[in-house]
Coordinates of N, CA and C in Angstrom, one line a residue:
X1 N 141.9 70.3 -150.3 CA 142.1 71.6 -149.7 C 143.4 71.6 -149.0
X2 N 144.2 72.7 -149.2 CA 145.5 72.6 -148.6 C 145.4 73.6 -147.6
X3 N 146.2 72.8 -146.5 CA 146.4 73.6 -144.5 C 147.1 74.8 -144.9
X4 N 146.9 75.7 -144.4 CA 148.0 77.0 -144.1 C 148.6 76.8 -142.8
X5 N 149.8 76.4 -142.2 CA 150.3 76.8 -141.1 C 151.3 77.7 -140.9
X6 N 151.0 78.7 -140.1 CA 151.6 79.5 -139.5 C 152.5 79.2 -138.5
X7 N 153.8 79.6 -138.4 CA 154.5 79.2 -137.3 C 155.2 81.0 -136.8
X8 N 155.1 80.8 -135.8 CA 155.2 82.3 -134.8 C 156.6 81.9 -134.1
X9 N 157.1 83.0 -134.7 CA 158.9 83.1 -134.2 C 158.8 84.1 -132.7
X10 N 159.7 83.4 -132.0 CA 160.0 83.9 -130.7 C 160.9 85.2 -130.7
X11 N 160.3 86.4 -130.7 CA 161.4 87.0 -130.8 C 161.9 87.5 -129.2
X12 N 163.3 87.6 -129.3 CA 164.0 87.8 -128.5 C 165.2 89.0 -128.6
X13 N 165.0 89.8 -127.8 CA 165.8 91.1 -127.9 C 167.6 90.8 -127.4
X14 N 168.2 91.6 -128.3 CA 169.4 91.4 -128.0 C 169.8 92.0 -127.0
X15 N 169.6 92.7 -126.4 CA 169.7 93.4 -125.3 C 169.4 92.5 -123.6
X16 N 168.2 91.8 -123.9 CA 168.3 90.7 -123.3 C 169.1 89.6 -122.9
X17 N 169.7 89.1 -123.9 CA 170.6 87.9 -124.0 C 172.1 89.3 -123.4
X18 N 171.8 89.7 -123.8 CA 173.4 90.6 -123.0 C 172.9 90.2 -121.4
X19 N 172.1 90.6 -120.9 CA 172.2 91.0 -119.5 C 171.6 89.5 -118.8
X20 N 171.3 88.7 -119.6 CA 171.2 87.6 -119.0 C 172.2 86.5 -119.1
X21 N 173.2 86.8 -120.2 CA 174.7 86.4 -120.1 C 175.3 86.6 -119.0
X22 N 175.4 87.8 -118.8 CA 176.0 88.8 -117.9 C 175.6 88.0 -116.2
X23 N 174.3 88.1 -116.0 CA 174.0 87.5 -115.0 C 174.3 86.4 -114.4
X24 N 174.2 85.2 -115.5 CA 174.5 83.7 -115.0 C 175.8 83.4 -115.4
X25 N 176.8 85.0 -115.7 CA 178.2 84.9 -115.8 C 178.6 85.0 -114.2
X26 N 178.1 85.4 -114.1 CA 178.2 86.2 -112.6 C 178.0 84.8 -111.8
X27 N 177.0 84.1 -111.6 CA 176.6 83.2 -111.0 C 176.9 82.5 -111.1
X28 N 177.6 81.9 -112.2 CA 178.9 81.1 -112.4 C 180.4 81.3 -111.5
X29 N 180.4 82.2 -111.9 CA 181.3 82.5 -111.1 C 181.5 82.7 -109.8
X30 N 180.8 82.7 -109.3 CA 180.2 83.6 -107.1 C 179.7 82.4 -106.6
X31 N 179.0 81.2 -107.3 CA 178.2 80.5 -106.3 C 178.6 79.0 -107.1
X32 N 178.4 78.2 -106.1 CA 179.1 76.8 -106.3 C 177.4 76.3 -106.1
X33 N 176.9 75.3 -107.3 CA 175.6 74.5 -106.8 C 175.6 73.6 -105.6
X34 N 174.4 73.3 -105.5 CA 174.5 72.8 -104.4 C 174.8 71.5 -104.0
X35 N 174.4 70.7 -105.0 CA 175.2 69.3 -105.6 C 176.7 69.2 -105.3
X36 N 177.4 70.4 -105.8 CA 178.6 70.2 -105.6 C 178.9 70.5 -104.2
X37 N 178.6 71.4 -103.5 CA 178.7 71.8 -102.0 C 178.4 70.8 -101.7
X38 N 177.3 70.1 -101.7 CA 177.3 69.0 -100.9 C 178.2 68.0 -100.9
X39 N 178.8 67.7 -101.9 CA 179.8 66.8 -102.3 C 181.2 67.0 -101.6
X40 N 181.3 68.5 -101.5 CA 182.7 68.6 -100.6 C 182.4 68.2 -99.4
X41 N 181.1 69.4 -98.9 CA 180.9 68.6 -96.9 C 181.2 67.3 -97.3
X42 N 180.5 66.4 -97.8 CA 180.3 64.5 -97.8 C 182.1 64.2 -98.0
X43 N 182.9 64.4 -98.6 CA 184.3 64.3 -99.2 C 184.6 65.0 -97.8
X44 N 184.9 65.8 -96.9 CA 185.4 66.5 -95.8 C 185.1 65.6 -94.1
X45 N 183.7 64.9 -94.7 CA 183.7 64.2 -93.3 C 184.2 62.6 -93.9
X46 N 184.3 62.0 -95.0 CA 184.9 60.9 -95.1 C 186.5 60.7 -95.1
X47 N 187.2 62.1 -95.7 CA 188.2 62.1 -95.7 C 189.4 61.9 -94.3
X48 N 190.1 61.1 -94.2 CA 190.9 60.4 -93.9 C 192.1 61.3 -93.2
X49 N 192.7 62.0 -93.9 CA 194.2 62.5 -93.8 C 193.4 64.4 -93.4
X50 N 194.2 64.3 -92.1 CA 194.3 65.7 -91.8 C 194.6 66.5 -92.8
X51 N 195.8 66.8 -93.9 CA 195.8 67.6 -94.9 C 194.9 67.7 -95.5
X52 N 194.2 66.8 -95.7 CA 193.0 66.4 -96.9 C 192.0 67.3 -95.9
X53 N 190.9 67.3 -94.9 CA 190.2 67.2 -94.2 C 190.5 69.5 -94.7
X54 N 191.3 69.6 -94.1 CA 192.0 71.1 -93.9 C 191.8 71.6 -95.3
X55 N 192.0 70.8 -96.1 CA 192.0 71.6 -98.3 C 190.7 71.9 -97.7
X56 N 189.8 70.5 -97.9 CA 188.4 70.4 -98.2 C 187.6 71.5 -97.6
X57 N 188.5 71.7 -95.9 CA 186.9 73.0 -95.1 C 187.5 74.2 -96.4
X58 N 189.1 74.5 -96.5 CA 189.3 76.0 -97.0 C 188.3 76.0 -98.3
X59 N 188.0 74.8 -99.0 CA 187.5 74.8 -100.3 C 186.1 75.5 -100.0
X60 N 185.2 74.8 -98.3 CA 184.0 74.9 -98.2 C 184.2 76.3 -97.9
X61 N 184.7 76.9 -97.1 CA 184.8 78.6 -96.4 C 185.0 79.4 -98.0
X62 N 185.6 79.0 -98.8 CA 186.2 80.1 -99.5 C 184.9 80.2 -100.3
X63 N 184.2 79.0 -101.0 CA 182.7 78.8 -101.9 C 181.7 79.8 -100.2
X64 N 181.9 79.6 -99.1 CA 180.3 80.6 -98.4 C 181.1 82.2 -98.7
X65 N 182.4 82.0 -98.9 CA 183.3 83.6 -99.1 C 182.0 83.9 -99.9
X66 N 182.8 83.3 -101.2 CA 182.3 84.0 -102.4 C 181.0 84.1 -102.9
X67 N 180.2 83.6 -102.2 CA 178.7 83.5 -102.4 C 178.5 84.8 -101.3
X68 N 179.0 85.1 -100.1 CA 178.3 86.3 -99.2 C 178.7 87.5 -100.3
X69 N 180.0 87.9 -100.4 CA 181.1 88.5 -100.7 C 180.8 88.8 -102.2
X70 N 180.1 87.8 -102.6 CA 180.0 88.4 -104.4 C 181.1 88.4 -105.0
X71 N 182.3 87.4 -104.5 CA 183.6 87.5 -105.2 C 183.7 86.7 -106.1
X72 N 185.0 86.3 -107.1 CA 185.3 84.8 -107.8 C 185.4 83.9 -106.9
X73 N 184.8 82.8 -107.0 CA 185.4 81.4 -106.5 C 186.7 80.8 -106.6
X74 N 187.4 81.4 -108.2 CA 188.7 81.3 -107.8 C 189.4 82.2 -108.9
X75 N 190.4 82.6 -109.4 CA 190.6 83.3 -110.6 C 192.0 82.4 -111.8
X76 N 191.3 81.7 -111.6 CA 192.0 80.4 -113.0 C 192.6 81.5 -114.1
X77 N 192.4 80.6 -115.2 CA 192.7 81.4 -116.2 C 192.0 82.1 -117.5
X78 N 190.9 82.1 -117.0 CA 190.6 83.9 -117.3 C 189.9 83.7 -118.8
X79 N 189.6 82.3 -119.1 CA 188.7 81.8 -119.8 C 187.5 81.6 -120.0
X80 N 186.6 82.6 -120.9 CA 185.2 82.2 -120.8 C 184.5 81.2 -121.6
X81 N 183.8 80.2 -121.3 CA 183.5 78.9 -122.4 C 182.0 79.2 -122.2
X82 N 181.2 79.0 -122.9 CA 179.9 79.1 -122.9 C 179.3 78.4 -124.1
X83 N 178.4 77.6 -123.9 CA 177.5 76.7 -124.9 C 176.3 77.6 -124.9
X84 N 175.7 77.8 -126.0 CA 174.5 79.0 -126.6 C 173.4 77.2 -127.0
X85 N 171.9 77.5 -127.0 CA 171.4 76.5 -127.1 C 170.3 77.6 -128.1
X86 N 169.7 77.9 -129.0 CA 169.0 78.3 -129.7 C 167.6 77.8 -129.9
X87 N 166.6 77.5 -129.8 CA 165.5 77.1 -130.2 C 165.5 77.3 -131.9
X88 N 164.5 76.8 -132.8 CA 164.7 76.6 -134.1 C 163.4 78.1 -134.6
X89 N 162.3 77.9 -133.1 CA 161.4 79.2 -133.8 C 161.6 80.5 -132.9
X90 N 163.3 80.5 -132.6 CA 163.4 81.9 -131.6 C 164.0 82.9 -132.3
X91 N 163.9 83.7 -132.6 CA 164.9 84.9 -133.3 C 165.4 85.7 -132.6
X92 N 166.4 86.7 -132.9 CA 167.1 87.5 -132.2 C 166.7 89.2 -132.8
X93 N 166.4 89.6 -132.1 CA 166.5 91.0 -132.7 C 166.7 92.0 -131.9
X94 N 167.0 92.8 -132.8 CA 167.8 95.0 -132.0 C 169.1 93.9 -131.3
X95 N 169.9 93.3 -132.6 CA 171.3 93.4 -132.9 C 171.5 91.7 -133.0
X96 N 173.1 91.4 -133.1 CA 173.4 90.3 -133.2 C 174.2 89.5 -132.0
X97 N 173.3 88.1 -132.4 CA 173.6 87.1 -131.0 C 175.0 87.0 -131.0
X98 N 175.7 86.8 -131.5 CA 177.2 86.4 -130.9 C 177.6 87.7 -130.1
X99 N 177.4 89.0 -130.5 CA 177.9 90.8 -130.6 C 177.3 90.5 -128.9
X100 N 175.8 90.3 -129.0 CA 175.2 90.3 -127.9 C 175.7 89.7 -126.9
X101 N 175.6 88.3 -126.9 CA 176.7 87.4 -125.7 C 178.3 87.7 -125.6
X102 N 179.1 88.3 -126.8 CA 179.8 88.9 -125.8 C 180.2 90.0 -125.5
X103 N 178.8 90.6 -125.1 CA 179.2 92.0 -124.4 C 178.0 91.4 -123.1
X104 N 177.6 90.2 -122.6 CA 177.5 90.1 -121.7 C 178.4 90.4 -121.0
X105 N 179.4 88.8 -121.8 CA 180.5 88.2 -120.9 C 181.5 89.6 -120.4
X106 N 181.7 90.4 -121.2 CA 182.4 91.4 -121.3 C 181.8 92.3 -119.8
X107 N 180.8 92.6 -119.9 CA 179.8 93.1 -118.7 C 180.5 92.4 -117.6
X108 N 180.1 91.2 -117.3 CA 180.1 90.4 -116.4 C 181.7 90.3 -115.9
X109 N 182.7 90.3 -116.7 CA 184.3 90.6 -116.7 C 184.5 91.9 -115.4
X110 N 184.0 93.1 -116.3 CA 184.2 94.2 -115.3 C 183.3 94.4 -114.3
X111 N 181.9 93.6 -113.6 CA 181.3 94.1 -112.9 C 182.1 93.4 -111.9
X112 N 182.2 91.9 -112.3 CA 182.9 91.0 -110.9 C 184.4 91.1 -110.6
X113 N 184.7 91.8 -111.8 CA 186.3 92.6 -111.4 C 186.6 90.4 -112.2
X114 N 186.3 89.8 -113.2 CA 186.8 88.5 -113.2 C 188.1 89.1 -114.0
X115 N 189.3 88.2 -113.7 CA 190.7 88.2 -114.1 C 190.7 87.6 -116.2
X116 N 190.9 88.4 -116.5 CA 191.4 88.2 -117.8 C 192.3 88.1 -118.6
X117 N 192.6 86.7 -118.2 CA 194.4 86.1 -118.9 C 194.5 85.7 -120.3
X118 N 193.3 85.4 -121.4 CA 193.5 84.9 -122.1 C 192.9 85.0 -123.1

């Protein structure tokens, strides 16, 4: 006797993956984890040389900036890099995944006002 298996695709709206691009573009951009915050305080009290000590707080003030303030963290060059991870039973549907992600990024460009050099 032969098994029937059924496998159940994830479907996922394109409209979705826009605005959740969009979002953790944003969050990328405005907020420093906490791992790394803490790594500057820890780097700010070991550091040695008054110049050094002075980078490190402007580094720590300008990350509580841009986290109250909703700003960039900093405005580099204007590059967006993003790694997409797909599951094998997710589908995309009501349009296409690349079209989709980048009219997050595109979103996320003009809401946070990010600099677009490139």
């Amino acid at each position: 006797m032969m098994e029937c298996w059924s496998l159940s695709l994830r479907d996922i709206d394109a409209k979705e993956v826009t605005k959740t691009v969009s979002s953790l573009f944003l969050e990328a951009n405005f907020n420093l984890t906490d791992d790394v915050l803490d790594a500057l305080k820890t780097a700010q009290k070991t550091e040695e040389s008054a110049a050094g000590k002075e980078v490190l707080r402007q580094i720590i003030n300008n990350a509580d900036l841009a986290a109250k303030e909703q700003i960039p963290l900093c405005q580099d060059c204007g590059a967006a890099v993003l790694f997409l991870e797909l599951g094998q039973d997710a589908h995309i549907i009501g349009g296409d995944l690349n079209e989709a992600v980048n009219e997050g990024v595109r979103q996320a460009y003009e809401i946070g006002y990010l600099r677009k050099s490139m």
